[in-house]
Amino acid sequence: MDQSKKYDVAISLRWTDVEHARALYEILRDRLDVFFADEKQYDLVGTDGEKSFGHIFRDQSRVVVIFYRHDWGTTPFTRAEEAAIKQRAWNEGYNFSIWIPMDEFKAVPPYVPPQHVWFDFERYGVNGLASVVEERVRESGREVRPETAVDRLRKVKRRIDLEKERESFERSQDGVAFVADSFRRLEEAINLQLGKYREVSADIPFLLEREGDRLRVTSWPYRCSFHIDRYASNVITGASLTAYVNEHVNSSDRRDNWSKVKQIEFKPTLDDNGNPTWRLRSGECHSLETAIAHVLDDFAERVYLAVEKRVANR
């Protein structure tokens, strides 16, 4: 066994897949040394983050797991991770890596050899992935002990403790302050995301307006409304951040005629690290900014498709 490796597994991902990565980490953490950035911040304190990430993925891990999307490798850290993985593969080949395509079209980077098998997460899920990771770690020479009743009890206790923290947070002034801060910063967060679209093309307008306590973004033929319901002044049990996407319905007798396309609701709670977050029903956690980006990226994609259709019909 290569004793020079600090980690048995290192996980690379975009924020979109953080909950999948966390689920994998929770399965493996009691029996393997796993680098998952959300849980290993102390390993990076006082270091150059990009260099540290590169070193971990190139030199310090036996197996590398990549939750791959088309925009993986475009952020500073995933760009460093991609460069490190390529450098390592030059000497070792790609057998140390497990690629999990998360986009709908199931692609991996073109430089990954076509004979290298990728993992179908949609079909086999996180438990199947954990089994594959454990087997790859064993192949590297590392002993992986079976999960015991004590391991399972630790996991259950962590979940119970976290649920207690969440219940307390929902009735705390910290929870109230978190929702109030999001309410104050909502317009700023929306403008931040819209600015990214305007940088790409000023020819596709995104108009932001306030309507009462709602903020509405319009880009023909769609509009998207955001609303934070603070519910009560002393608890956030019923609070929510809700977005409504509507499409204009062509009608000769009523100009302002819209139909609801989608409703997305986030609840304020704590993530698995105990940090305040906006959580989707699916379990995916977001900051205010990434929640807005999650909604508006879908909204903008609908707008772009409508623009392409209009251009094609000219």
mmCIF file of C-alpha atoms in Angstrom:
data_model
loop_
_atom_site.group_PDB
_atom_site.id
_atom_site.type_symbol
_atom_site.label_atom_id
_atom_site.label_comp_id
_atom_site.label_asym_id
_atom_site.label_seq_id
_atom_site.Cartn_x
_atom_site.Cartn_y
_atom_site.Cartn_z
ATOM 1 C CA MET A 1 0.000 0.000 0.000
ATOM 2 C CA ASP A 2 1.211 3.489 -0.862
ATOM 3 C CA GLN A 3 1.640 5.085 2.581
ATOM 4 C CA SER A 4 2.417 8.486 1.031
ATOM 5 C CA LYS A 5 -1.241 9.111 0.176
ATOM 6 C CA LYS A 6 -3.064 11.256 2.727
ATOM 7 C CA TYR A 7 -6.536 10.451 1.424
ATOM 8 C CA ASP A 8 -8.157 7.263 0.189
ATOM 9 C CA VAL A 9 -10.697 9.252 -1.827
ATOM 10 C CA ALA A 10 -10.912 12.841 -3.091
ATOM 11 C CA ILE A 11 -14.211 14.173 -4.453
ATOM 12 C CA SER A 12 -14.354 16.848 -7.154
ATOM 13 C CA LEU A 13 -17.630 18.614 -7.956
ATOM 14 C CA ARG A 14 -19.505 21.772 -8.842
ATOM 15 C CA TRP A 15 -21.809 23.226 -6.175
ATOM 16 C CA THR A 16 -24.782 21.770 -8.075
ATOM 17 C CA ASP A 17 -23.855 18.283 -6.860
ATOM 18 C CA VAL A 18 -22.845 19.071 -3.304
ATOM 19 C CA GLU A 19 -25.676 17.033 -1.790
ATOM 20 C CA HIS A 20 -24.739 13.943 -3.839
ATOM 21 C CA ALA A 21 -21.109 14.372 -2.794
ATOM 22 C CA ARG A 22 -22.109 14.813 0.834
ATOM 23 C CA ALA A 23 -24.207 11.631 0.720
ATOM 24 C CA LEU A 24 -21.186 9.718 -0.622
ATOM 25 C CA TYR A 25 -18.973 11.256 2.063
ATOM 26 C CA GLU A 26 -21.392 10.217 4.812
ATOM 27 C CA ILE A 27 -21.321 6.576 3.633
ATOM 28 C CA LEU A 28 -17.505 6.412 3.428
ATOM 29 C CA ARG A 29 -16.280 8.746 6.177
ATOM 30 C CA ASP A 30 -16.165 6.246 9.070
ATOM 31 C CA ARG A 31 -14.070 3.680 7.152
ATOM 32 C CA LEU A 32 -11.991 5.688 4.680
ATOM 33 C CA ASP A 33 -10.092 8.979 4.669
ATOM 34 C CA VAL A 34 -12.138 11.133 2.305
ATOM 35 C CA PHE A 35 -11.348 14.623 1.027
ATOM 36 C CA PHE A 36 -14.631 16.491 0.563
ATOM 37 C CA ALA A 37 -13.941 20.224 0.553
ATOM 38 C CA ASP A 38 -17.038 21.173 2.578
ATOM 39 C CA GLU A 39 -15.809 18.964 5.423
ATOM 40 C CA LYS A 40 -12.052 19.565 5.113
ATOM 41 C CA GLN A 41 -11.766 23.342 5.346
ATOM 42 C CA TYR A 42 -9.239 23.019 8.202
ATOM 43 C CA ASP A 43 -6.881 21.179 5.826
ATOM 44 C CA LEU A 44 -6.742 24.278 3.622
ATOM 45 C CA VAL A 45 -6.389 27.004 6.246
ATOM 46 C CA GLY A 46 -3.304 29.133 5.604
ATOM 47 C CA THR A 47 -2.642 27.588 2.170
ATOM 48 C CA ASP A 48 -2.982 28.693 -1.435
ATOM 49 C CA GLY A 49 -6.334 27.034 -2.119
ATOM 50 C CA GLU A 50 -5.807 26.316 -5.813
ATOM 51 C CA LYS A 51 -2.343 24.818 -5.267
ATOM 52 C CA SER A 52 -3.608 22.755 -2.336
ATOM 53 C CA PHE A 53 -6.484 21.353 -4.357
ATOM 54 C CA GLY A 54 -4.125 20.464 -7.195
ATOM 55 C CA HIS A 55 -1.733 18.706 -4.804
ATOM 56 C CA ILE A 56 -4.573 16.697 -3.247
ATOM 57 C CA PHE A 57 -5.953 15.435 -6.550
ATOM 58 C CA ARG A 58 -2.574 14.841 -8.198
ATOM 59 C CA ASP A 59 -0.459 13.434 -5.361
ATOM 60 C CA GLN A 60 -2.348 12.821 -2.128
ATOM 61 C CA SER A 61 -5.354 10.645 -3.030
ATOM 62 C CA ARG A 62 -5.610 7.010 -4.085
ATOM 63 C CA VAL A 63 -8.941 7.372 -5.878
ATOM 64 C CA VAL A 64 -10.507 10.503 -7.383
ATOM 65 C CA VAL A 65 -14.279 10.796 -7.855
ATOM 66 C CA ILE A 66 -15.509 13.457 -10.287
ATOM 67 C CA PHE A 67 -19.145 14.543 -10.397
ATOM 68 C CA TYR A 68 -18.843 15.872 -13.938
ATOM 69 C CA ARG A 69 -20.933 18.576 -15.602
ATOM 70 C CA HIS A 70 -20.192 20.614 -18.708
ATOM 71 C CA ASP A 71 -19.104 23.576 -16.568
ATOM 72 C CA TRP A 72 -16.824 21.517 -14.311
ATOM 73 C CA GLY A 73 -13.306 22.882 -14.741
ATOM 74 C CA THR A 74 -14.491 26.477 -15.215
ATOM 75 C CA THR A 75 -14.115 27.612 -11.579
ATOM 76 C CA PRO A 76 -10.720 28.297 -9.955
ATOM 77 C CA PHE A 77 -10.760 25.172 -7.789
ATOM 78 C CA THR A 78 -12.217 22.717 -10.333
ATOM 79 C CA ARG A 79 -9.819 24.153 -12.923
ATOM 80 C CA ALA A 80 -6.910 23.321 -10.581
ATOM 81 C CA GLU A 81 -8.389 19.865 -9.967
ATOM 82 C CA GLU A 82 -8.783 19.208 -13.694
ATOM 83 C CA ALA A 83 -5.168 20.205 -14.383
ATOM 84 C CA ALA A 84 -3.968 17.940 -11.552
ATOM 85 C CA ILE A 85 -6.022 14.982 -12.806
ATOM 86 C CA LYS A 86 -4.652 15.419 -16.340
ATOM 87 C CA GLN A 87 -1.070 15.599 -15.053
ATOM 88 C CA ARG A 88 -1.539 12.482 -12.988
ATOM 89 C CA ALA A 89 -3.181 10.605 -15.855
ATOM 90 C CA TRP A 90 -0.157 11.389 -18.049
ATOM 91 C CA ASN A 91 1.914 9.144 -15.766
ATOM 92 C CA GLU A 92 -0.668 6.672 -14.443
ATOM 93 C CA GLY A 93 -3.527 6.548 -16.939
ATOM 94 C CA TYR A 94 -7.084 7.204 -15.761
ATOM 95 C CA ASN A 95 -7.676 4.096 -13.633
ATOM 96 C CA PHE A 96 -7.408 6.138 -10.429
ATOM 97 C CA SER A 97 -10.459 8.203 -11.493
ATOM 98 C CA ILE A 98 -14.198 7.517 -11.368
ATOM 99 C CA TRP A 99 -16.213 9.814 -13.638
ATOM 100 C CA ILE A 100 -19.901 10.397 -12.950
ATOM 101 C CA PRO A 101 -21.629 12.382 -15.743
ATOM 102 C CA MET A 102 -24.421 14.409 -14.138
ATOM 103 C CA ASP A 103 -25.713 16.324 -17.163
ATOM 104 C CA GLU A 104 -28.746 14.988 -18.995
ATOM 105 C CA PHE A 105 -26.703 13.994 -22.061
ATOM 106 C CA LYS A 106 -24.293 11.804 -20.005
ATOM 107 C CA ALA A 107 -20.941 13.034 -21.331
ATOM 108 C CA VAL A 108 -17.408 13.022 -19.912
ATOM 109 C CA PRO A 109 -14.497 15.194 -21.135
ATOM 110 C CA PRO A 110 -13.190 14.236 -24.587
ATOM 111 C CA TYR A 111 -9.683 13.602 -23.226
ATOM 112 C CA VAL A 112 -10.929 10.717 -21.046
ATOM 113 C CA PRO A 113 -10.229 7.516 -23.067
ATOM 114 C CA PRO A 114 -13.423 6.063 -24.585
ATOM 115 C CA GLN A 115 -12.665 2.649 -23.061
ATOM 116 C CA HIS A 116 -12.716 4.179 -19.573
ATOM 117 C CA VAL A 117 -16.100 3.212 -18.076
ATOM 118 C CA TRP A 118 -18.100 5.967 -16.381
ATOM 119 C CA PHE A 119 -20.545 5.433 -13.513
ATOM 120 C CA ASP A 120 -24.318 5.746 -14.116
ATOM 121 C CA PHE A 121 -25.418 7.616 -10.989
ATOM 122 C CA GLU A 122 -29.041 7.914 -12.090
ATOM 123 C CA ARG A 123 -29.305 4.128 -12.351
ATOM 124 C CA TYR A 124 -27.225 2.894 -9.420
ATOM 125 C CA GLY A 125 -27.371 5.803 -6.945
ATOM 126 C CA VAL A 126 -25.039 6.784 -4.148
ATOM 127 C CA ASN A 127 -24.910 3.331 -2.525
ATOM 128 C CA GLY A 128 -23.810 1.749 -5.792
ATOM 129 C CA LEU A 129 -21.206 4.477 -6.214
ATOM 130 C CA ALA A 130 -19.885 3.902 -2.691
ATOM 131 C CA SER A 131 -19.425 0.195 -3.480
ATOM 132 C CA VAL A 132 -17.467 1.027 -6.643
ATOM 133 C CA VAL A 133 -15.279 3.515 -4.755
ATOM 134 C CA GLU A 134 -14.544 1.012 -1.997
ATOM 135 C CA GLU A 135 -13.570 -1.659 -4.539
ATOM 136 C CA ARG A 136 -11.250 0.765 -6.344
ATOM 137 C CA VAL A 137 -9.633 1.685 -3.008
ATOM 138 C CA ARG A 138 -9.091 -2.021 -2.251
ATOM 139 C CA GLU A 139 -7.442 -2.450 -5.651
ATOM 140 C CA SER A 140 -4.981 0.282 -4.633
ATOM 141 C CA GLY A 141 -3.887 -1.929 -1.711
ATOM 142 C CA ARG A 142 -5.843 -0.202 1.056
ATOM 143 C CA GLU A 143 -7.737 -2.364 3.564
ATOM 144 C CA VAL A 144 -11.399 -1.360 3.807
ATOM 145 C CA ARG A 145 -13.056 -2.771 6.900
ATOM 146 C CA PRO A 146 -16.759 -3.740 6.791
ATOM 147 C CA GLU A 147 -19.315 -1.327 8.181
ATOM 148 C CA THR A 148 -20.189 -2.229 11.779
ATOM 149 C CA ALA A 149 -23.200 -1.595 13.976
ATOM 150 C CA VAL A 150 -21.156 1.103 15.728
ATOM 151 C CA ASP A 151 -20.568 2.850 12.374
ATOM 152 C CA ARG A 152 -24.281 2.801 11.635
ATOM 153 C CA LEU A 153 -25.074 4.070 15.127
ATOM 154 C CA ARG A 154 -22.684 7.010 14.609
ATOM 155 C CA LYS A 155 -24.520 7.935 11.412
ATOM 156 C CA VAL A 156 -27.906 7.756 13.104
ATOM 157 C CA LYS A 157 -26.676 9.886 16.013
ATOM 158 C CA ARG A 158 -25.299 12.524 13.613
ATOM 159 C CA ARG A 159 -28.688 12.733 11.890
ATOM 160 C CA ILE A 160 -30.580 12.974 15.197
ATOM 161 C CA ASP A 161 -28.255 15.710 16.493
ATOM 162 C CA LEU A 162 -28.597 17.652 13.237
ATOM 163 C CA GLU A 163 -32.400 17.465 13.282
ATOM 164 C CA LYS A 164 -32.380 18.842 16.837
ATOM 165 C CA GLU A 165 -30.133 21.706 15.692
ATOM 166 C CA ARG A 166 -32.498 22.423 12.794
ATOM 167 C CA GLU A 167 -35.556 22.521 15.042
ATOM 168 C CA SER A 168 -33.752 24.889 17.381
ATOM 169 C CA PHE A 169 -32.601 27.104 14.489
ATOM 170 C CA GLU A 170 -36.170 27.471 13.172
ATOM 171 C CA ARG A 171 -37.217 28.948 16.524
ATOM 172 C CA SER A 172 -34.137 31.063 17.113
ATOM 173 C CA GLN A 173 -33.214 34.687 16.544
ATOM 174 C CA ASP A 174 -30.360 33.436 14.329
ATOM 175 C CA GLY A 175 -32.960 31.886 12.026
ATOM 176 C CA VAL A 176 -35.060 35.057 12.008
ATOM 177 C CA ALA A 177 -31.951 37.131 11.261
ATOM 178 C CA PHE A 178 -30.957 34.795 8.393
ATOM 179 C CA VAL A 179 -34.355 35.180 6.690
ATOM 180 C CA ALA A 180 -34.431 38.949 7.322
ATOM 181 C CA ASP A 181 -30.947 39.338 5.818
ATOM 182 C CA SER A 182 -32.025 37.386 2.720
ATOM 183 C CA PHE A 183 -35.098 39.616 2.429
ATOM 184 C CA ARG A 184 -32.894 42.717 2.477
ATOM 185 C CA ARG A 185 -30.414 41.320 -0.066
ATOM 186 C CA LEU A 186 -32.886 39.723 -2.474
ATOM 187 C CA GLU A 187 -32.860 42.526 -5.065
ATOM 188 C CA GLU A 188 -29.057 42.742 -4.945
ATOM 189 C CA ALA A 189 -28.743 38.964 -5.489
ATOM 190 C CA ILE A 190 -31.120 39.048 -8.464
ATOM 191 C CA ASN A 191 -29.268 41.965 -10.047
ATOM 192 C CA LEU A 192 -25.968 40.144 -9.568
ATOM 193 C CA GLN A 193 -27.214 37.167 -11.585
ATOM 194 C CA LEU A 194 -28.927 39.294 -14.250
ATOM 195 C CA GLY A 195 -25.663 41.192 -14.729
ATOM 196 C CA LYS A 196 -24.018 37.945 -15.864
ATOM 197 C CA TYR A 197 -26.639 37.486 -18.585
ATOM 198 C CA ARG A 198 -26.350 41.118 -19.698
ATOM 199 C CA GLU A 199 -22.580 40.738 -20.049
ATOM 200 C CA VAL A 200 -23.182 37.938 -22.561
ATOM 201 C CA SER A 201 -25.770 39.795 -24.618
ATOM 202 C CA ALA A 202 -27.342 43.199 -24.053
ATOM 203 C CA ASP A 203 -29.723 42.419 -26.941
ATOM 204 C CA ILE A 204 -31.807 40.100 -24.735
ATOM 205 C CA PRO A 205 -33.365 42.368 -22.087
ATOM 206 C CA PHE A 206 -34.058 41.257 -18.514
ATOM 207 C CA LEU A 207 -36.279 43.847 -16.784
ATOM 208 C CA LEU A 208 -36.401 43.811 -12.969
ATOM 209 C CA GLU A 209 -39.398 45.468 -11.292
ATOM 210 C CA ARG A 210 -40.841 45.549 -7.778
ATOM 211 C CA GLU A 211 -44.499 44.730 -7.273
ATOM 212 C CA GLY A 212 -45.414 45.130 -3.603
ATOM 213 C CA ASP A 213 -43.172 42.757 -1.648
ATOM 214 C CA ARG A 214 -42.333 40.749 -4.778
ATOM 215 C CA LEU A 215 -39.546 41.220 -7.299
ATOM 216 C CA ARG A 216 -40.337 40.339 -10.888
ATOM 217 C CA VAL A 217 -37.968 39.659 -13.783
ATOM 218 C CA THR A 218 -39.453 39.846 -17.269
ATOM 219 C CA SER A 219 -37.877 38.745 -20.533
ATOM 220 C CA TRP A 220 -40.408 38.063 -23.232
ATOM 221 C CA PRO A 221 -42.324 35.739 -23.279
ATOM 222 C CA TYR A 222 -41.496 34.755 -19.681
ATOM 223 C CA ARG A 223 -41.492 36.389 -16.289
ATOM 224 C CA CYS A 224 -40.178 35.176 -12.947
ATOM 225 C CA SER A 225 -41.385 36.462 -9.571
ATOM 226 C CA PHE A 226 -39.536 36.097 -6.272
ATOM 227 C CA HIS A 227 -41.108 36.359 -2.835
ATOM 228 C CA ILE A 228 -39.718 35.780 0.661
ATOM 229 C CA ASP A 229 -42.452 34.996 3.180
ATOM 230 C CA ARG A 230 -41.059 35.718 6.646
ATOM 231 C CA TYR A 231 -44.156 34.126 8.253
ATOM 232 C CA ALA A 232 -43.669 35.504 11.773
ATOM 233 C CA SER A 233 -41.353 37.860 13.622
ATOM 234 C CA ASN A 234 -39.982 35.301 16.089
ATOM 235 C CA VAL A 235 -39.887 31.931 14.218
ATOM 236 C CA ILE A 236 -39.170 30.795 10.649
ATOM 237 C CA THR A 237 -41.057 27.491 10.742
ATOM 238 C CA GLY A 238 -43.340 28.562 7.873
ATOM 239 C CA ALA A 239 -40.942 30.921 6.097
ATOM 240 C CA SER A 240 -39.989 30.354 2.461
ATOM 241 C CA LEU A 241 -38.281 31.764 -0.596
ATOM 242 C CA THR A 242 -40.588 31.062 -3.526
ATOM 243 C CA ALA A 243 -40.100 31.689 -7.241
ATOM 244 C CA TYR A 244 -42.853 31.532 -9.859
ATOM 245 C CA VAL A 245 -42.049 31.198 -13.564
ATOM 246 C CA ASN A 246 -44.872 32.221 -15.910
ATOM 247 C CA GLU A 247 -45.246 32.224 -19.685
ATOM 248 C CA HIS A 248 -47.327 34.721 -21.640
ATOM 249 C CA VAL A 249 -50.340 33.184 -23.349
ATOM 250 C CA ASN A 250 -51.120 34.757 -26.705
ATOM 251 C CA SER A 251 -54.654 36.078 -26.533
ATOM 252 C CA SER A 252 -56.513 38.573 -28.671
ATOM 253 C CA ASP A 253 -58.912 39.624 -25.913
ATOM 254 C CA ARG A 254 -56.536 39.976 -22.948
ATOM 255 C CA ARG A 255 -53.033 41.338 -23.178
ATOM 256 C CA ASP A 256 -51.872 40.521 -19.635
ATOM 257 C CA ASN A 257 -52.525 36.778 -19.764
ATOM 258 C CA TRP A 258 -49.956 34.508 -18.124
ATOM 259 C CA SER A 259 -49.882 30.821 -17.233
ATOM 260 C CA LYS A 260 -47.742 29.265 -14.500
ATOM 261 C CA VAL A 261 -44.904 27.115 -15.828
ATOM 262 C CA LYS A 262 -43.042 26.321 -12.634
ATOM 263 C CA GLN A 263 -43.002 27.020 -8.907
ATOM 264 C CA ILE A 264 -39.801 26.543 -6.897
ATOM 265 C CA GLU A 265 -39.800 26.770 -3.102
ATOM 266 C CA PHE A 266 -36.803 26.969 -0.753
ATOM 267 C CA LYS A 267 -37.084 26.575 3.018
ATOM 268 C CA PRO A 268 -34.685 28.172 5.528
ATOM 269 C CA THR A 269 -32.853 25.573 7.611
ATOM 270 C CA LEU A 270 -29.359 24.287 8.418
ATOM 271 C CA ASP A 271 -27.280 22.268 5.961
ATOM 272 C CA ASP A 272 -25.476 19.097 7.003
ATOM 273 C CA ASN A 273 -22.596 21.211 8.341
ATOM 274 C CA GLY A 274 -24.930 23.175 10.583
ATOM 275 C CA ASN A 275 -24.764 26.331 8.435
ATOM 276 C CA PRO A 276 -27.869 28.421 7.552
ATOM 277 C CA THR A 277 -29.114 27.589 4.074
ATOM 278 C CA TRP A 278 -32.067 27.683 1.678
ATOM 279 C CA ARG A 279 -33.107 24.092 1.014
ATOM 280 C CA LEU A 280 -35.159 22.631 -1.829
ATOM 281 C CA ARG A 281 -37.606 19.794 -1.225
ATOM 282 C CA SER A 282 -35.112 17.502 -2.999
ATOM 283 C CA GLY A 283 -32.604 18.235 -0.204
ATOM 284 C CA GLU A 284 -30.345 20.446 -2.324
ATOM 285 C CA CYS A 285 -28.985 23.356 -0.260
ATOM 286 C CA HIS A 286 -28.225 26.884 -1.478
ATOM 287 C CA SER A 287 -27.014 30.250 -0.352
ATOM 288 C CA LEU A 288 -29.319 33.107 -1.348
ATOM 289 C CA GLU A 289 -27.115 33.802 -4.385
ATOM 290 C CA THR A 290 -27.006 30.218 -5.638
ATOM 291 C CA ALA A 291 -30.757 29.811 -5.023
ATOM 292 C CA ILE A 292 -31.386 32.842 -7.260
ATOM 293 C CA ALA A 293 -28.950 31.467 -9.849
ATOM 294 C CA HIS A 294 -30.670 28.062 -9.729
ATOM 295 C CA VAL A 295 -34.025 29.663 -10.602
ATOM 296 C CA LEU A 296 -32.833 32.276 -13.069
ATOM 297 C CA ASP A 297 -30.599 29.879 -15.029
ATOM 298 C CA ASP A 298 -33.690 27.779 -15.777
ATOM 299 C CA PHE A 299 -35.663 30.942 -16.551
ATOM 300 C CA ALA A 300 -32.936 32.322 -18.856
ATOM 301 C CA GLU A 301 -32.674 29.001 -20.694
ATOM 302 C CA ARG A 302 -36.386 29.199 -21.497
ATOM 303 C CA VAL A 303 -35.939 32.766 -22.722
ATOM 304 C CA TYR A 304 -32.982 31.815 -24.944
ATOM 305 C CA LEU A 305 -34.925 28.957 -26.525
ATOM 306 C CA ALA A 306 -37.825 31.318 -27.258
ATOM 307 C CA VAL A 307 -35.422 33.828 -28.844
ATOM 308 C CA GLU A 308 -33.873 31.094 -31.002
ATOM 309 C CA LYS A 309 -37.331 30.036 -32.137
ATOM 310 C CA ARG A 310 -38.288 33.600 -33.083
ATOM 311 C CA VAL A 311 -35.043 34.088 -35.021
ATOM 312 C CA ALA A 312 -35.520 30.782 -36.860
ATOM 313 C CA ASN A 313 -39.068 31.763 -37.890
ATOM 314 C CA ARG A 314 -38.078 35.107 -39.405
#
